[in-house]
Tab-separated table of C-alpha atoms in Angstrom:
chain	number	residue	atom	x	y	z
A	1341	MET	CA	-17.623	7.004	26.296
A	1342	PHE	CA	-14.391	8.304	24.739
A	1343	TYR	CA	-12.502	5.145	25.379
A	1344	ALA	CA	-15.221	3.044	23.531
A	1345	LEU	CA	-15.069	5.084	20.795
A	1346	SER	CA	-11.432	5.828	20.543
A	1347	TRP	CA	-10.967	1.925	20.243
A	1348	PHE	CA	-13.988	1.669	18.130
A	1349	VAL	CA	-12.589	3.784	15.761
A	1350	VAL	CA	-9.095	2.269	15.911
A	1351	PHE	CA	-10.299	-1.390	15.720
A	1352	GLY	CA	-12.126	-0.345	12.627
A	1353	LEU	CA	-9.118	1.021	10.987
A	1354	LEU	CA	-7.815	-2.220	11.669
A	1355	ALA	CA	-10.614	-3.870	9.839
A	1356	LEU	CA	-9.672	-1.662	7.168
A	1357	TRP	CA	-5.969	-2.292	7.177
A	1358	SER	CA	-6.707	-6.020	6.670
A	1359	LEU	CA	-9.091	-5.582	4.272
A	1360	GLY	CA	-6.306	-3.809	1.980
A	1361	ALA	CA	-3.954	-6.136	2.777
A	1362	TRP	CA	-6.063	-9.295	1.998
A	1363	ALA	CA	-7.254	-7.550	-1.378
A	1364	PHE	CA	-3.432	-6.408	-1.843
A	1365	HIS	CA	-2.180	-10.053	-1.618
A	1366	ALA	CA	-5.041	-11.897	-3.721
A	1367	ILE	CA	-4.342	-9.460	-7.013
A	1368	ALA	CA	-0.709	-9.594	-6.417
A	1369	VAL	CA	-0.510	-13.152	-6.231
A	1370	TRP	CA	-3.096	-13.967	-9.162
A	1371	ALA	CA	-0.788	-11.485	-10.817
A	1372	VAL	CA	2.395	-12.902	-10.626
A	1373	SER	CA	0.941	-16.500	-10.784
A	1374	ASN	CA	-0.393	-15.373	-14.229
A	1375	ALA	CA	3.015	-13.439	-15.241
A	1376	GLY	CA	4.665	-16.205	-16.961
A	1377	VAL	CA	1.521	-16.404	-19.380
A	1378	LEU	CA	2.974	-12.970	-20.749
A	1379	THR	CA	6.301	-13.713	-21.614
A	1380	GLY	CA	5.226	-14.690	-25.409
A	1381	ALA	CA	3.722	-11.206	-25.661
A	1382	ALA	CA	6.785	-9.568	-24.748
A	1383	SER	CA	9.146	-11.289	-26.424
A	1384	GLY	CA	6.785	-10.504	-29.696
A	1385	VAL	CA	7.104	-7.025	-28.933
A	1386	ALA	CA	10.425	-6.696	-28.771
A	1387	SER	CA	11.855	-8.372	-31.386
A	1388	GLY	CA	9.045	-7.001	-33.530
A	1389	ALA	CA	11.226	-6.865	-37.778
A	1390	GLU	CA	10.377	-3.018	-37.922
A	1391	GLY	CA	11.530	-2.147	-34.379
A	1392	LEU	CA	9.434	0.589	-32.201
A	1393	ARG	CA	6.466	1.452	-33.790
A	1394	LEU	CA	5.702	5.445	-32.603
A	1395	PRO	CA	2.033	6.844	-32.583
A	1396	ASP	CA	1.854	8.526	-35.840
A	1397	TRP	CA	1.079	11.916	-34.071
A	1398	LEU	CA	4.695	11.084	-32.209
A	1399	SER	CA	6.738	9.974	-35.236
A	1400	PRO	CA	7.387	13.471	-36.743
A	1401	TRP	CA	8.707	15.148	-33.095
A	1402	VAL	CA	10.978	12.400	-32.548
A	1403	PRO	CA	14.563	11.978	-34.392
A	1404	PRO	CA	15.036	8.753	-36.157
A	1405	GLU	CA	18.633	8.079	-34.314
A	1406	ILE	CA	16.192	8.254	-31.133
A	1407	VAL	CA	13.698	5.515	-32.387
A	1408	GLN	CA	16.902	3.458	-33.453
A	1409	ALA	CA	18.727	3.875	-30.251
A	1410	MET	CA	15.452	2.795	-28.243
A	1411	THR	CA	14.785	-0.488	-30.412
A	1412	SER	CA	18.413	-1.506	-29.718
A	1413	LEU	CA	18.098	-1.191	-26.219
A	1414	LEU	CA	14.728	-3.153	-26.067
A	1415	SER	CA	15.871	-5.867	-28.048
A	1416	GLY	CA	18.955	-6.303	-25.812
A	1417	LEU	CA	16.674	-6.058	-22.714
A	1418	ALA	CA	14.101	-8.379	-23.958
A	1419	PRO	CA	16.040	-11.802	-22.670
A	1420	ALA	CA	16.134	-10.332	-19.308
A	1421	VAL	CA	12.879	-9.301	-18.939
A	1422	GLU	CA	11.509	-12.419	-20.575
A	1423	GLY	CA	13.979	-14.253	-17.739
A	1424	LEU	CA	11.990	-12.201	-15.226
A	1425	LEU	CA	8.073	-13.060	-16.535
A	1426	GLN	CA	9.452	-16.907	-16.168
A	1427	ALA	CA	10.182	-16.658	-12.849
A	1428	ALA	CA	7.306	-14.967	-11.880
A	1429	PRO	CA	5.175	-17.487	-10.475
A	1430	SER	CA	8.257	-18.522	-8.326
A	1431	LEU	CA	7.695	-15.437	-6.389
A	1432	ALA	CA	4.790	-15.705	-5.088
A	1433	GLY	CA	5.292	-17.380	-2.154
A	1434	GLY	CA	7.637	-14.362	-0.861
A	1435	LEU	CA	5.273	-11.776	-2.091
A	1436	SER	CA	2.727	-13.665	1.066
A	1437	VAL	CA	5.096	-13.390	3.093
A	1438	ALA	CA	6.079	-10.108	2.668
A	1439	THR	CA	2.632	-8.604	2.984
A	1440	TRP	CA	1.941	-10.484	5.863
A	1441	VAL	CA	4.988	-9.199	7.582
A	1442	ILE	CA	3.551	-5.456	6.538
A	1443	TRP	CA	0.311	-6.107	7.731
A	1444	GLY	CA	2.075	-7.555	11.211
A	1445	LEU	CA	3.691	-4.072	11.229
A	1446	GLY	CA	0.524	-1.976	10.623
A	1447	SER	CA	-1.146	-4.027	12.915
A	1448	VAL	CA	1.018	-3.215	15.443
A	1449	LEU	CA	1.133	0.140	15.063
A	1450	LEU	CA	-2.563	0.748	14.779
A	1451	VAL	CA	-3.038	-1.107	18.028
A	1452	LEU	CA	-0.417	1.389	19.543
A	1453	LEU	CA	-1.673	4.287	18.088
A	1454	GLY	CA	-5.384	2.530	20.237
A	1455	MET	CA	-3.180	2.772	23.550
A	1456	GLY	CA	-2.076	6.187	22.361
A	1457	LEU	CA	-5.522	7.814	22.338
A	1458	HIS	CA	-6.526	5.943	25.057
A	1459	LEU	CA	-3.673	7.504	27.691
A	1460	LEU	CA	-4.374	10.959	25.835
A	1461	ILE	CA	-7.728	10.380	26.782
A	1462	ALA	CA	-6.803	9.454	30.775
A	1463	LEU	CA	-4.421	12.304	30.771
A	1464	TRP	CA	-7.047	14.180	29.457
A	1465	HIS	CA	-9.781	13.101	31.756
A	1466	ARG	CA	-7.075	13.384	35.107
A	1467	ARG	CA	-6.801	17.100	34.211
A	1468	GLY	CA	-10.525	17.917	34.348
A	1469	GLY	CA	-11.087	17.915	31.021
A	1470	GLY	CA	-13.803	15.132	31.015
A	1471	SER	CA	-17.427	15.340	31.816
A	1472	GLY	CA	-17.122	13.192	35.008
A	1473	PRO	CA	-18.263	14.391	38.069
A	1474	GLN	CA	-15.758	17.112	40.003
A	1475	PRO	CA	-14.613	16.708	43.469
A	1476	ARG	CA	-15.918	19.285	45.633
A	1477	GLN	CA	-13.848	22.347	46.742
A	1478	PRO	CA	-14.371	23.152	50.678
A	1479	VAL	CA	-15.891	25.993	51.622
A	1480	THR	CA	-13.755	28.612	53.609
A	1481	ALA	CA	-15.985	30.964	55.846
């Protein structure tokens, strides 16, 4: 009974692990494949004429020198970010491999967990902790 219950839990966790890996893979590939579309938005934000625009409630608390430094930093990083966003669709293949390698490692760990539980239950039964029939003690007179 305990063997079946432990393996049922392990296979249930394996099913959840597989579903999670599949969902992560689907969402990540969709996001990476559509990342090149964001290039125009990223370059428009970084190359704005007014620079970094802070919210009205925050502007009295931030010195103008820090705002200018952040604006120059962001304008310097804009080409690198744009290059990464344009290269992102080609990274989808590597993401697939990485996702399924991690899924495989997690699946092996879950099966090893099941084997460990199986062994623990077997040891527990051998020590007499199980609910099976107990051997008779010889009666000495």
